[in-house]
Coordinates of C-alpha atoms and ligand atoms in Angstrom, one line a residue:
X283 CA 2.7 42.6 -193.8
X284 CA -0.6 44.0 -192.5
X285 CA -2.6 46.5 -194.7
X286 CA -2.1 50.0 -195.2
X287 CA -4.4 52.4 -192.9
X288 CA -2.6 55.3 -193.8
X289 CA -0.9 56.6 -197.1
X290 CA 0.4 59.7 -197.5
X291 CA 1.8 61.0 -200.8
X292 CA 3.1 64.5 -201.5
X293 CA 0.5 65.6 -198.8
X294 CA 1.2 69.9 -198.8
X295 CA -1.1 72.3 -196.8
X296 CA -0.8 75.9 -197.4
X297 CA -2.5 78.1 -195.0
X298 CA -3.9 81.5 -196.1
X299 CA -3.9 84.2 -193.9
X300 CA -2.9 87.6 -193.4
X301 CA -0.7 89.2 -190.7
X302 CA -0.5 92.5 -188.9
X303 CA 1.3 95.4 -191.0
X304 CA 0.8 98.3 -188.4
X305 CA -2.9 98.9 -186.3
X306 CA -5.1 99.7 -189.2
X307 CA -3.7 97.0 -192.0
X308 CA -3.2 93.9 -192.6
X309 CA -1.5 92.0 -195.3
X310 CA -1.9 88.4 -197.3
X311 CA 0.4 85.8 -196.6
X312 CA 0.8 82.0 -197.4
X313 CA 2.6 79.8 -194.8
X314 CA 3.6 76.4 -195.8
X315 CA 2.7 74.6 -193.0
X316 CA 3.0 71.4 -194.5
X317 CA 6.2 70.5 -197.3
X318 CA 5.1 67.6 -199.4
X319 CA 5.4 64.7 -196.9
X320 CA 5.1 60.8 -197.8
X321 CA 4.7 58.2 -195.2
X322 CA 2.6 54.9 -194.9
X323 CA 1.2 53.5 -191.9
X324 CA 0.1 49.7 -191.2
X325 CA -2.4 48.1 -189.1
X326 CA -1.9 47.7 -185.5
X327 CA 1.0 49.7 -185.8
X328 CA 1.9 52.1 -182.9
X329 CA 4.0 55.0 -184.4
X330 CA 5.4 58.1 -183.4
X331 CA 5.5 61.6 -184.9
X332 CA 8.1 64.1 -183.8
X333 CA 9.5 67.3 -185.1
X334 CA 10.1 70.7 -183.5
X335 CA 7.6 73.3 -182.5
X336 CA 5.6 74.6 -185.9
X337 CA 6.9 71.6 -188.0
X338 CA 3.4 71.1 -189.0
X339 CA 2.3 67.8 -187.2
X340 CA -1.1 69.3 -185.7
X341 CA -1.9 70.1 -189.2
X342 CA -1.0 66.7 -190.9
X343 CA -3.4 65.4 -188.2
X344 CA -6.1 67.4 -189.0
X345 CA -5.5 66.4 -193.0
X346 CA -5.6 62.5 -191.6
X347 CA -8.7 63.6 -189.4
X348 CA -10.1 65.3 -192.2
X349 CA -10.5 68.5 -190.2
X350 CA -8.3 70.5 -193.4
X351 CA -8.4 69.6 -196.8
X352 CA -5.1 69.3 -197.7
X353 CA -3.8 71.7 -200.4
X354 CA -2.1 69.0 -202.9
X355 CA -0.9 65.5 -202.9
X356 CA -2.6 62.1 -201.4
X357 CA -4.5 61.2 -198.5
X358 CA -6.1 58.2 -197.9
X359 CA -7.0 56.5 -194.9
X360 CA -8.8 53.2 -193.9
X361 CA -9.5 53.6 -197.5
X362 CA -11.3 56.6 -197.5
X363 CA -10.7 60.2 -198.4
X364 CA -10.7 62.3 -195.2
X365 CA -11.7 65.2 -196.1
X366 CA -15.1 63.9 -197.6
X367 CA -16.1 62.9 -193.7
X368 CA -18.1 60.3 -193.9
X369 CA -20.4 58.5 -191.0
X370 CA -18.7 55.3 -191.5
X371 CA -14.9 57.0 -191.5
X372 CA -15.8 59.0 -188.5
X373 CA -17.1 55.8 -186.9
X374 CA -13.5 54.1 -187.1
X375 CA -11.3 57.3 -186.0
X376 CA -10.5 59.4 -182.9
X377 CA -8.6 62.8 -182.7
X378 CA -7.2 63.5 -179.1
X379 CA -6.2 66.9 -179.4
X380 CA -4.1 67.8 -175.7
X381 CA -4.7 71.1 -176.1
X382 CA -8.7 70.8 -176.2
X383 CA -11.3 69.3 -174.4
X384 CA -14.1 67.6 -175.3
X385 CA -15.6 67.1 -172.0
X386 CA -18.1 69.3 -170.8
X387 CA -17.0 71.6 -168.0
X388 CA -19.9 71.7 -165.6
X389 CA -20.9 68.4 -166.0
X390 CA -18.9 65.2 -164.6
X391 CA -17.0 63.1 -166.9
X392 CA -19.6 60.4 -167.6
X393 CA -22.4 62.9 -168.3
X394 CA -20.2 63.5 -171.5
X395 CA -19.4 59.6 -172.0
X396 CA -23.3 59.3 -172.2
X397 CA -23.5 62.1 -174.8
X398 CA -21.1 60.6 -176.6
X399 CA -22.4 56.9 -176.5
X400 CA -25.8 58.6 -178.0
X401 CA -23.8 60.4 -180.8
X402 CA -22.3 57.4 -181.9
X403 CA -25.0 55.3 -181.1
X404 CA -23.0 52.7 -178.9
X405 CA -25.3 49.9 -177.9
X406 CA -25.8 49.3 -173.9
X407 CA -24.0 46.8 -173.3
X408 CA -20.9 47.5 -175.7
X409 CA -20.8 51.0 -174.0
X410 CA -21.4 49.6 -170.3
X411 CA -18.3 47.1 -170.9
X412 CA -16.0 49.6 -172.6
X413 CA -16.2 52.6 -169.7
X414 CA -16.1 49.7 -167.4
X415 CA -13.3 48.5 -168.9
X416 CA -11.4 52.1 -169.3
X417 CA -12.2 53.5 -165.8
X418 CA -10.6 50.5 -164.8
X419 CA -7.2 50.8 -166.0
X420 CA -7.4 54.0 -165.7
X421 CA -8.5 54.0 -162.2
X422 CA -11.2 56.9 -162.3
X423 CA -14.1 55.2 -161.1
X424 CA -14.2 58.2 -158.3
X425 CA -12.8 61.3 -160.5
X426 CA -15.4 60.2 -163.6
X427 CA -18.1 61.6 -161.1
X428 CA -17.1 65.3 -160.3
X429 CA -17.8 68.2 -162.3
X430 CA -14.9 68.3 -165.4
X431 CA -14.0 71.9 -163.6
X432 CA -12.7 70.1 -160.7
X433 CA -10.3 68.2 -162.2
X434 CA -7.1 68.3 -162.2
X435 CA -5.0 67.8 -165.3
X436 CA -4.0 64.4 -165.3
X437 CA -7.3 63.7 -164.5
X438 CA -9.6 65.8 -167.2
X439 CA -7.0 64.2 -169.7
X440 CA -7.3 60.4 -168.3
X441 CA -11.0 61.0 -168.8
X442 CA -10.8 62.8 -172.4
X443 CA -9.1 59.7 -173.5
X444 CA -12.0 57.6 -172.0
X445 CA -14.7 60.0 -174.0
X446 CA -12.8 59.7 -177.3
X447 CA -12.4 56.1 -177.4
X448 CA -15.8 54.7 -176.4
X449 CA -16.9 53.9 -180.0
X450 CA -13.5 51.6 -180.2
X451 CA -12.0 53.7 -183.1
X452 CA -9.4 51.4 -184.8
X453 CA -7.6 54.4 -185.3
X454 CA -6.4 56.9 -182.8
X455 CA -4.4 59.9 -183.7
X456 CA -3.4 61.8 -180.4
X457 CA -1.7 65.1 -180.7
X458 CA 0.4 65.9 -177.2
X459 CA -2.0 63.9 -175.1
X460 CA 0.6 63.8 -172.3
X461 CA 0.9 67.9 -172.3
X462 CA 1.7 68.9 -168.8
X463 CA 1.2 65.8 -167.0
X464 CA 3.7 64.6 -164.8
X465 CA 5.6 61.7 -165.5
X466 CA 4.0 58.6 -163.4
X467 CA 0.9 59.9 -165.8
X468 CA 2.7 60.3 -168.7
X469 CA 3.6 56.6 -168.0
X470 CA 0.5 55.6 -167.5
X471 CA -1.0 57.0 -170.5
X472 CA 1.3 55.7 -173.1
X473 CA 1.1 52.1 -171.1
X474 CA -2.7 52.6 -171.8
X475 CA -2.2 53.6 -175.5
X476 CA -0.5 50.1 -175.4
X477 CA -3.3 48.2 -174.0
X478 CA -5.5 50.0 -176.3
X479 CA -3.6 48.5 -179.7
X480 CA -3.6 45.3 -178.1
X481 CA -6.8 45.1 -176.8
X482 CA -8.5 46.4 -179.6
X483 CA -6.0 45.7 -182.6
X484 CA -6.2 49.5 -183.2
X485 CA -3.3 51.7 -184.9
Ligands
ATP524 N1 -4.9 78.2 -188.9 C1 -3.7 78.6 -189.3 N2 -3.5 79.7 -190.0 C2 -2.2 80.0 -190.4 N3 -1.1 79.4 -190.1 C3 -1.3 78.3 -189.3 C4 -2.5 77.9 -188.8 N4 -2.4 76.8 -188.1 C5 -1.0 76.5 -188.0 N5 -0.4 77.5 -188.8 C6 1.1 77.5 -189.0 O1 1.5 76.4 -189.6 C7 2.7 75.9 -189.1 C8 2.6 74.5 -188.6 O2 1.7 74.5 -187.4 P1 1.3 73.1 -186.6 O3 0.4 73.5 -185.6 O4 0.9 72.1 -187.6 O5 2.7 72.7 -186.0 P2 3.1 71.6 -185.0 O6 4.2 70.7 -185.6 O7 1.9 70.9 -184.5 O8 3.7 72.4 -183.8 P3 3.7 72.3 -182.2 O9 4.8 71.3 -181.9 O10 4.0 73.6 -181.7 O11 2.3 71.8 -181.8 C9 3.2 76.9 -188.1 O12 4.1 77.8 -188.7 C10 1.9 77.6 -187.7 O13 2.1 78.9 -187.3
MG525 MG1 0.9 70.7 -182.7

């Protein structure tokens, strides 16, 4: 059996907030986003993660992600603790968040690719081989090139997925990345997400 890239014990979030109790107060309340959940995940392992509207997978994410610190139980992943964020963690994880972009609206596609290439510090030739490589397959070479503003959905996403991935991340957590495209995309994408674990031996 391959190794364990993620293991998740007893992981509960708790969020604090407070809600509306008329126009002038407000009151504290705790929502249990996340209900002590166990799983493990292996390497090069391409898994699912479903459950209805508010079941609390975007914040699991964010606990794998290390974007929330979870409130009790274990997390680690790739051997590190996620909340603690390190360089070297960051360097071997992506987030694709559907719901958000990452590309920069006025510029074109690859103006964000380049920022992203000097934020990671992707060498030339390892960055010039993987866009080549991705724009391919995803057959962007033209839409990389307009302004992000321009695009349409299934585009902007195609190339989000391009912006996140250039620094090869073994492991790619994508929340809804196939929101509100249509289904030749949504096709597409998941038989890129393929290509990607086999190419790369991500999970
Ligand atoms: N920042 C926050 N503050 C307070 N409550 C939150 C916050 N973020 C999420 N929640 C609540 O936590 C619960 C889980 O939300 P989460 O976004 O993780 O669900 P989800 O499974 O991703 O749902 P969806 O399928 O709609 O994306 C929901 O009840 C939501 O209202
Ligand atoms: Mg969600």
């Amino acid at each position: 059996m391959k190794e364990t890239v993620v293991h998740v014990k007893n992981l509960k979030k708790i969020y604090h907030t407070r809600v509306s109790r008329g126009l002038f107060s407000t009151e504290k309340r705790e929502v249990e986003a996340v209900k002590e959940i166990s799983f493990d995940i292996y390497g090069e392992e391409v898994v699912g993660f479903i459950g209805p509207n508010g079941a609390g997978k975007t914040t699991t994410l964010k606990c794998l992600s290390g974007l929330l610190v979870p409130t009790s139980g274990e997390v680690e992943v790739l051997g590190f603790k996620p909340e603690k964020r390190k360089k070297e963690f960051l360097q071997k994880i992506a987030l694709v968040m559907g719901q958000k972009s990452q590309l920069w609206w006025e510029l074109a596609p690859i103006e964000t690719f380049k920022l992203n290439k000097e934020i990671y510090g992707i060498p030339d030739k390892e960055y010039n081989e993987v866009v080549n490589e991705m724009v391919e397959i995803l057959d962007i070479q033209e839409v990389i090139l307009k302004p992000t503003r321009n695009l349409s959905l299934g585009e902007r996403m195609r190339c989000e997925i391009v912006a996140a991935l250039l620094h090869t991340p073994e492991l790619v957590f994508l929340d809804e990345p196939t929101i509100g495209l249509d289904v030749v995309s949504q096709h597409n994408l998941r038989e890129f997400v393929k290509v990607y674990n086999q190419r790369y031996k991500a999970t």
